[in-house]
């Protein structure tokens, strides 16, 4: 007769892989690293990580160093990191050291892949670095409920005219994954981003900050139990002493915005230009 711990492991495995089993279309299309597969099978904590921040968010080699450091922090805290990217058309959940290096050196030659781009990248056997929306999709599909990133996309400044609203926000509205991030970069319109998240029914909590709600509630548990079906955004601000000066960043943003074009290239363009204009200060805050 099976022991109760074996039964609980089996039940964990079933829970983690159920989305794959119940949908033959996706079964076999996602490749797990041995470490992540093992962790999911045994019910260990797994934390999803995105890859656009590696390819488009930072230059080489800081991108590789930061990606490795983030994975290390997750490991030190007792969980298994699952960096998600599409390599040669195969969605990979958990990357080897070689795959991480490959993605970091590909940089912007990898396709920035939001939810709408997944089919295109897979069908063309391309290399795709997943944004928050695509990473949430894969994390949810394979049963990883927590995802950590630096900054999520949002409503761009003048979004009321351009309609340039990141698909990260609609994904948060429909995919049950808790996203822990340092918030929304000020290249974006933060009040409009929060309004949009409200429209999407996304619970936003601030962790140890009174800029966002001043208390931390265990809302992700309630969201799961009530089967609300949406994500939760947990904003963790970077330490004050390590944040770059607000006015310096703001004037760089104003200058960069005048040069920007809307579309999926806008976020990487603004981040790179603001970094140039601040002499590297904005990149340094992103790495922290
Ligand atoms: O500070 C950052 N914000 C956002 C991104 C990336 O940009 C994506 C949003 O892009 P868009 O605005 O095109 O939706 C995010 O999901 C994330 O992958 C980043 O690299 N760095």
Short mmCIF file of C-alpha atoms and ligand atoms in Angstrom, two decimals:
data_model
loop_
_atom_site.label_atom_id
_atom_site.label_comp_id
_atom_site.label_asym_id
_atom_site.label_seq_id
_atom_site.Cartn_x
_atom_site.Cartn_y
_atom_site.Cartn_z
CA UNK A 1 0.00 0.00 0.00
CA UNK A 2 1.34 3.46 -0.88
CA UNK A 3 2.54 5.56 2.06
CA UNK A 4 0.85 8.90 2.70
CA UNK A 5 3.99 10.82 1.74
CA UNK A 6 4.17 8.96 -1.58
CA UNK A 7 0.49 9.75 -2.15
CA UNK A 8 1.07 13.40 -1.37
CA UNK A 9 4.01 13.49 -3.82
CA UNK A 10 1.83 11.90 -6.48
CA UNK A 11 -0.90 14.42 -5.80
CA UNK A 12 1.61 17.26 -6.07
CA UNK A 13 2.88 15.89 -9.36
CA UNK A 14 -0.67 15.60 -10.63
CA UNK A 15 -1.43 19.17 -9.60
CA UNK A 16 1.68 20.50 -11.27
CA UNK A 17 1.27 18.66 -14.52
CA UNK A 18 -2.51 18.68 -14.82
CA UNK A 19 -2.56 21.58 -17.30
CA UNK A 20 -0.24 19.57 -19.55
CA UNK A 21 -2.17 16.31 -19.17
CA UNK A 22 -5.53 17.83 -19.84
CA UNK A 23 -4.33 19.54 -22.99
CA UNK A 24 -2.51 17.34 -25.43
CA UNK A 25 -1.69 20.36 -27.57
CA UNK A 26 0.81 21.59 -25.03
CA UNK A 27 2.02 18.24 -23.73
CA UNK A 28 5.52 17.61 -25.01
CA UNK A 29 5.87 21.16 -26.31
CA UNK A 30 7.40 22.49 -23.09
CA UNK A 31 10.86 21.34 -22.03
CA UNK A 32 11.78 21.30 -18.32
CA UNK A 33 15.32 21.43 -17.01
CA UNK A 34 16.03 18.28 -14.93
CA UNK A 35 16.26 20.45 -11.78
CA UNK A 36 12.87 22.09 -12.32
CA UNK A 37 11.21 18.82 -13.34
CA UNK A 38 12.50 17.17 -10.20
CA UNK A 39 11.33 20.07 -8.04
CA UNK A 40 7.84 20.16 -9.54
CA UNK A 41 7.53 16.39 -9.26
CA UNK A 42 8.42 16.40 -5.59
CA UNK A 43 6.36 19.45 -4.66
CA UNK A 44 9.33 21.72 -3.90
CA UNK A 45 8.93 25.48 -4.24
CA UNK A 46 9.73 26.77 -7.73
CA UNK A 47 10.01 30.44 -8.68
CA UNK A 48 9.52 31.49 -12.31
CA UNK A 49 11.83 34.14 -13.79
CA UNK A 50 11.42 36.02 -17.07
CA UNK A 51 14.02 36.43 -19.81
CA UNK A 52 13.28 39.69 -21.67
CA UNK A 53 15.07 41.46 -18.86
CA UNK A 54 18.14 39.40 -19.83
CA UNK A 55 17.94 39.94 -23.60
CA UNK A 56 16.49 43.44 -23.82
CA UNK A 57 16.65 44.91 -20.33
CA UNK A 58 20.40 45.02 -19.78
CA UNK A 59 23.60 44.86 -21.83
CA UNK A 60 26.00 41.90 -21.82
CA UNK A 61 27.69 40.90 -19.52
CA UNK A 62 25.69 42.57 -16.69
CA UNK A 63 22.61 40.72 -17.96
CA UNK A 64 24.25 37.31 -17.50
CA UNK A 65 25.74 38.21 -14.12
CA UNK A 66 22.40 39.57 -12.88
CA UNK A 67 20.48 36.53 -14.17
CA UNK A 68 22.88 34.18 -12.36
CA UNK A 69 22.71 36.25 -9.16
CA UNK A 70 18.92 36.23 -9.18
CA UNK A 71 18.89 32.43 -9.62
CA UNK A 72 21.37 32.15 -6.75
CA UNK A 73 19.19 34.29 -4.44
CA UNK A 74 16.20 32.04 -5.20
CA UNK A 75 18.30 28.92 -4.41
CA UNK A 76 19.66 30.42 -1.17
CA UNK A 77 16.08 30.93 -0.03
CA UNK A 78 15.26 27.28 -0.55
CA UNK A 79 13.41 27.38 -3.88
CA UNK A 80 14.35 26.28 -7.39
CA UNK A 81 14.62 29.01 -10.06
CA UNK A 82 12.89 28.39 -13.38
CA UNK A 83 14.03 30.95 -15.93
CA UNK A 84 11.67 30.72 -18.89
CA UNK A 85 12.59 31.34 -22.54
CA UNK A 86 11.90 29.87 -25.97
CA UNK A 87 15.02 28.37 -27.56
CA UNK A 88 14.92 27.15 -31.18
CA UNK A 89 11.14 27.23 -30.92
CA UNK A 90 10.95 25.13 -27.74
CA UNK A 91 9.51 26.78 -24.62
CA UNK A 92 12.02 25.95 -21.88
CA UNK A 93 11.13 26.05 -18.19
CA UNK A 94 14.46 26.21 -16.36
CA UNK A 95 17.63 26.98 -18.31
CA UNK A 96 21.06 25.33 -18.07
CA UNK A 97 24.14 27.54 -17.58
CA UNK A 98 24.87 27.21 -21.34
CA UNK A 99 21.32 28.18 -22.30
CA UNK A 100 21.43 31.20 -19.98
CA UNK A 101 24.73 32.29 -21.51
CA UNK A 102 23.32 31.79 -25.02
CA UNK A 103 20.33 33.98 -24.28
CA UNK A 104 22.50 36.67 -22.68
CA UNK A 105 24.84 36.81 -25.68
CA UNK A 106 21.96 36.75 -28.16
CA UNK A 107 20.68 39.93 -26.50
CA UNK A 108 18.22 41.77 -28.70
CA UNK A 109 18.73 39.19 -31.49
CA UNK A 110 16.36 37.07 -29.42
CA UNK A 111 12.76 38.03 -30.13
CA UNK A 112 11.06 39.94 -27.33
CA UNK A 113 8.15 37.55 -26.77
CA UNK A 114 4.90 38.69 -25.18
CA UNK A 115 1.81 36.44 -25.15
CA UNK A 116 0.83 37.42 -28.72
CA UNK A 117 4.28 36.43 -30.06
CA UNK A 118 4.48 32.92 -28.58
CA UNK A 119 2.93 31.09 -31.55
CA UNK A 120 5.07 33.00 -34.05
CA UNK A 121 8.32 32.23 -32.20
CA UNK A 122 7.46 28.56 -31.65
CA UNK A 123 6.26 27.99 -35.22
CA UNK A 124 9.35 29.63 -36.71
CA UNK A 125 11.69 27.75 -34.33
CA UNK A 126 13.03 31.10 -33.20
CA UNK A 127 14.71 32.20 -30.00
CA UNK A 128 12.34 34.17 -27.82
CA UNK A 129 12.91 35.98 -24.55
CA UNK A 130 9.66 35.97 -22.62
CA UNK A 131 8.17 39.14 -21.14
CA UNK A 132 6.08 39.12 -17.98
CA UNK A 133 2.92 38.19 -19.93
CA UNK A 134 4.46 35.20 -21.75
CA UNK A 135 6.35 34.05 -18.64
CA UNK A 136 3.12 34.15 -16.60
CA UNK A 137 1.39 32.09 -19.28
CA UNK A 138 4.03 29.34 -19.20
CA UNK A 139 4.38 29.44 -15.39
CA UNK A 140 0.65 29.01 -14.97
CA UNK A 141 0.50 26.27 -17.62
CA UNK A 142 3.08 24.12 -15.83
CA UNK A 143 1.82 24.89 -12.31
CA UNK A 144 4.31 27.45 -10.97
CA UNK A 145 2.28 29.94 -8.90
CA UNK A 146 5.01 32.49 -8.09
CA UNK A 147 7.05 34.64 -10.45
CA UNK A 148 9.69 37.22 -9.56
CA UNK A 149 10.85 40.04 -11.80
CA UNK A 150 12.30 43.57 -11.73
CA UNK A 151 9.72 45.80 -13.37
CA UNK A 152 6.49 44.88 -15.10
CA UNK A 153 5.17 46.66 -18.17
CA UNK A 154 2.35 49.17 -17.75
CA UNK A 155 0.42 51.99 -19.35
CA UNK A 156 2.86 54.18 -21.26
CA UNK A 157 2.83 57.92 -20.73
CA UNK A 158 0.18 59.41 -23.06
CA UNK A 159 -1.35 55.92 -23.17
CA UNK A 160 -4.79 57.55 -23.29
CA UNK A 161 -3.92 58.69 -26.84
CA UNK A 162 -1.60 55.93 -28.04
CA UNK A 163 -3.36 52.94 -26.41
CA UNK A 164 0.13 51.63 -25.64
CA UNK A 165 -0.72 49.40 -22.70
CA UNK A 166 1.48 46.42 -21.88
CA UNK A 167 -0.08 42.98 -22.24
CA UNK A 168 1.46 42.27 -18.82
CA UNK A 169 -1.56 44.04 -17.33
CA UNK A 170 -4.21 42.00 -19.15
CA UNK A 171 -2.26 38.83 -18.34
CA UNK A 172 -2.40 39.74 -14.65
CA UNK A 173 -6.15 40.02 -15.11
CA UNK A 174 -6.57 36.47 -16.36
CA UNK A 175 -3.68 34.28 -15.22
CA UNK A 176 -3.49 33.07 -11.61
CA UNK A 177 0.17 33.75 -10.83
CA UNK A 178 1.51 35.99 -8.03
CA UNK A 179 4.03 38.41 -9.55
CA UNK A 180 6.58 39.88 -7.14
CA UNK A 181 8.27 42.92 -8.64
CA UNK A 182 9.93 46.20 -7.76
CA UNK A 183 6.85 47.86 -9.24
CA UNK A 184 6.44 49.82 -12.41
CA UNK A 185 9.27 51.90 -13.87
CA UNK A 186 8.68 55.62 -13.97
CA UNK A 187 9.19 55.63 -17.75
CA UNK A 188 5.53 54.58 -17.57
CA UNK A 189 2.43 56.31 -16.24
CA UNK A 190 2.15 54.74 -12.78
CA UNK A 191 -1.29 56.13 -11.74
CA UNK A 192 -2.82 54.99 -15.06
CA UNK A 193 -1.15 51.60 -14.68
CA UNK A 194 -2.78 51.16 -11.26
CA UNK A 195 -6.14 52.26 -12.68
CA UNK A 196 -5.81 49.71 -15.46
CA UNK A 197 -4.92 46.95 -12.98
CA UNK A 198 -8.03 47.86 -11.04
CA UNK A 199 -10.11 47.52 -14.21
CA UNK A 200 -8.57 44.09 -14.74
CA UNK A 201 -9.49 43.04 -11.21
CA UNK A 202 -5.89 42.63 -10.09
CA UNK A 203 -5.13 42.88 -6.39
CA UNK A 204 -2.04 45.05 -5.90
CA UNK A 205 -0.23 44.92 -2.58
CA UNK A 206 2.82 46.82 -1.42
CA UNK A 207 5.34 44.99 0.73
CA UNK A 208 6.72 47.23 3.50
CA UNK A 209 5.81 50.41 1.64
CA UNK A 210 3.20 53.08 2.15
CA UNK A 211 3.33 54.23 -1.46
CA UNK A 212 1.16 51.24 -2.29
CA UNK A 213 -1.25 49.79 0.38
CA UNK A 214 0.51 50.07 3.73
CA UNK A 215 0.00 46.51 4.86
CA UNK A 216 0.68 43.07 3.59
CA UNK A 217 -2.27 40.71 3.33
CA UNK A 218 -2.10 37.11 2.30
CA UNK A 219 -4.42 37.81 -0.58
CA UNK A 220 -2.92 35.34 -3.04
CA UNK A 221 -4.25 32.50 -0.89
CA UNK A 222 -7.74 34.00 -0.91
CA UNK A 223 -7.50 34.52 -4.68
CA UNK A 224 -6.67 30.83 -5.11
CA UNK A 225 -9.35 29.56 -2.77
CA UNK A 226 -12.03 31.72 -4.34
CA UNK A 227 -10.81 30.61 -7.81
CA UNK A 228 -10.85 34.23 -8.94
CA UNK A 229 -8.55 33.24 -11.78
CA UNK A 230 -6.49 36.42 -11.89
CA UNK A 231 -2.96 37.25 -10.83
CA UNK A 232 -1.78 39.28 -7.85
CA UNK A 233 0.90 41.96 -8.01
CA UNK A 234 3.17 42.26 -4.97
CA UNK A 235 5.29 45.40 -5.18
CA UNK A 236 8.56 45.36 -3.24
CA UNK A 237 10.38 48.71 -3.49
CA UNK A 238 14.14 48.77 -3.88
CA UNK A 239 16.03 50.03 -0.80
CA UNK A 240 15.92 53.86 -0.50
CA UNK A 241 19.67 54.29 -0.21
CA UNK A 242 20.10 52.36 -3.45
CA UNK A 243 17.51 54.15 -5.54
CA UNK A 244 18.71 56.61 -8.18
CA UNK A 245 17.84 60.27 -7.79
CA UNK A 246 14.24 60.93 -8.88
CA UNK A 247 14.74 64.28 -10.58
CA UNK A 248 17.77 63.11 -12.57
CA UNK A 249 15.81 60.10 -13.83
CA UNK A 250 12.71 62.19 -14.60
CA UNK A 251 14.58 64.67 -16.80
CA UNK A 252 16.24 61.78 -18.65
CA UNK A 253 12.81 60.19 -19.17
CA UNK A 254 11.38 63.43 -20.56
CA UNK A 255 14.23 63.63 -23.08
CA UNK A 256 13.99 59.94 -24.04
CA UNK A 257 10.20 60.16 -24.48
CA UNK A 258 10.63 62.87 -27.11
CA UNK A 259 12.77 60.48 -29.15
CA UNK A 260 10.62 57.36 -28.64
CA UNK A 261 8.28 55.51 -30.97
CA UNK A 262 5.36 53.48 -29.68
CA UNK A 263 5.12 49.69 -29.98
CA UNK A 264 6.91 46.74 -28.44
CA UNK A 265 10.29 48.38 -29.01
CA UNK A 266 9.38 51.35 -26.82
CA UNK A 267 10.15 49.86 -23.40
CA UNK A 268 13.65 48.56 -24.35
CA UNK A 269 14.39 51.86 -26.15
CA UNK A 270 13.35 54.00 -23.18
CA UNK A 271 15.25 51.85 -20.67
CA UNK A 272 18.46 51.97 -22.73
CA UNK A 273 18.20 55.70 -23.48
CA UNK A 274 17.42 56.65 -19.85
CA UNK A 275 20.41 54.57 -18.81
CA UNK A 276 22.67 56.43 -21.28
CA UNK A 277 21.36 59.81 -20.15
CA UNK A 278 21.82 59.02 -16.44
CA UNK A 279 25.35 57.70 -16.96
CA UNK A 280 24.36 54.18 -15.90
CA UNK A 281 22.47 55.15 -12.72
CA UNK A 282 19.15 53.68 -13.87
CA UNK A 283 20.76 50.34 -14.82
CA UNK A 284 22.50 50.18 -11.44
CA UNK A 285 19.11 50.56 -9.68
CA UNK A 286 17.61 47.85 -11.91
CA UNK A 287 20.32 45.37 -10.94
CA UNK A 288 19.71 46.06 -7.23
O1 LIG B 1 12.34 47.69 -16.14
C1 LIG B 1 11.93 46.91 -16.97
N1 LIG B 1 10.61 46.88 -17.28
C2 LIG B 1 10.10 46.02 -18.19
C3 LIG B 1 10.92 45.15 -18.86
C4 LIG B 1 10.40 44.14 -19.85
O2 LIG B 1 9.48 44.76 -20.74
C5 LIG B 1 8.26 44.03 -20.75
C6 LIG B 1 7.08 44.94 -21.06
O3 LIG B 1 7.18 45.35 -22.37
P1 LIG B 1 5.94 46.11 -23.09
O4 LIG B 1 5.86 47.45 -22.45
O5 LIG B 1 6.31 46.18 -24.55
O6 LIG B 1 4.73 45.26 -22.84
C7 LIG B 1 8.17 43.43 -19.36
O7 LIG B 1 7.27 42.34 -19.31
C8 LIG B 1 9.61 43.04 -19.11
O8 LIG B 1 9.87 41.81 -19.73
C9 LIG B 1 12.32 45.19 -18.59
O9 LIG B 1 13.11 44.46 -19.19
N2 LIG B 1 12.77 46.09 -17.63
#
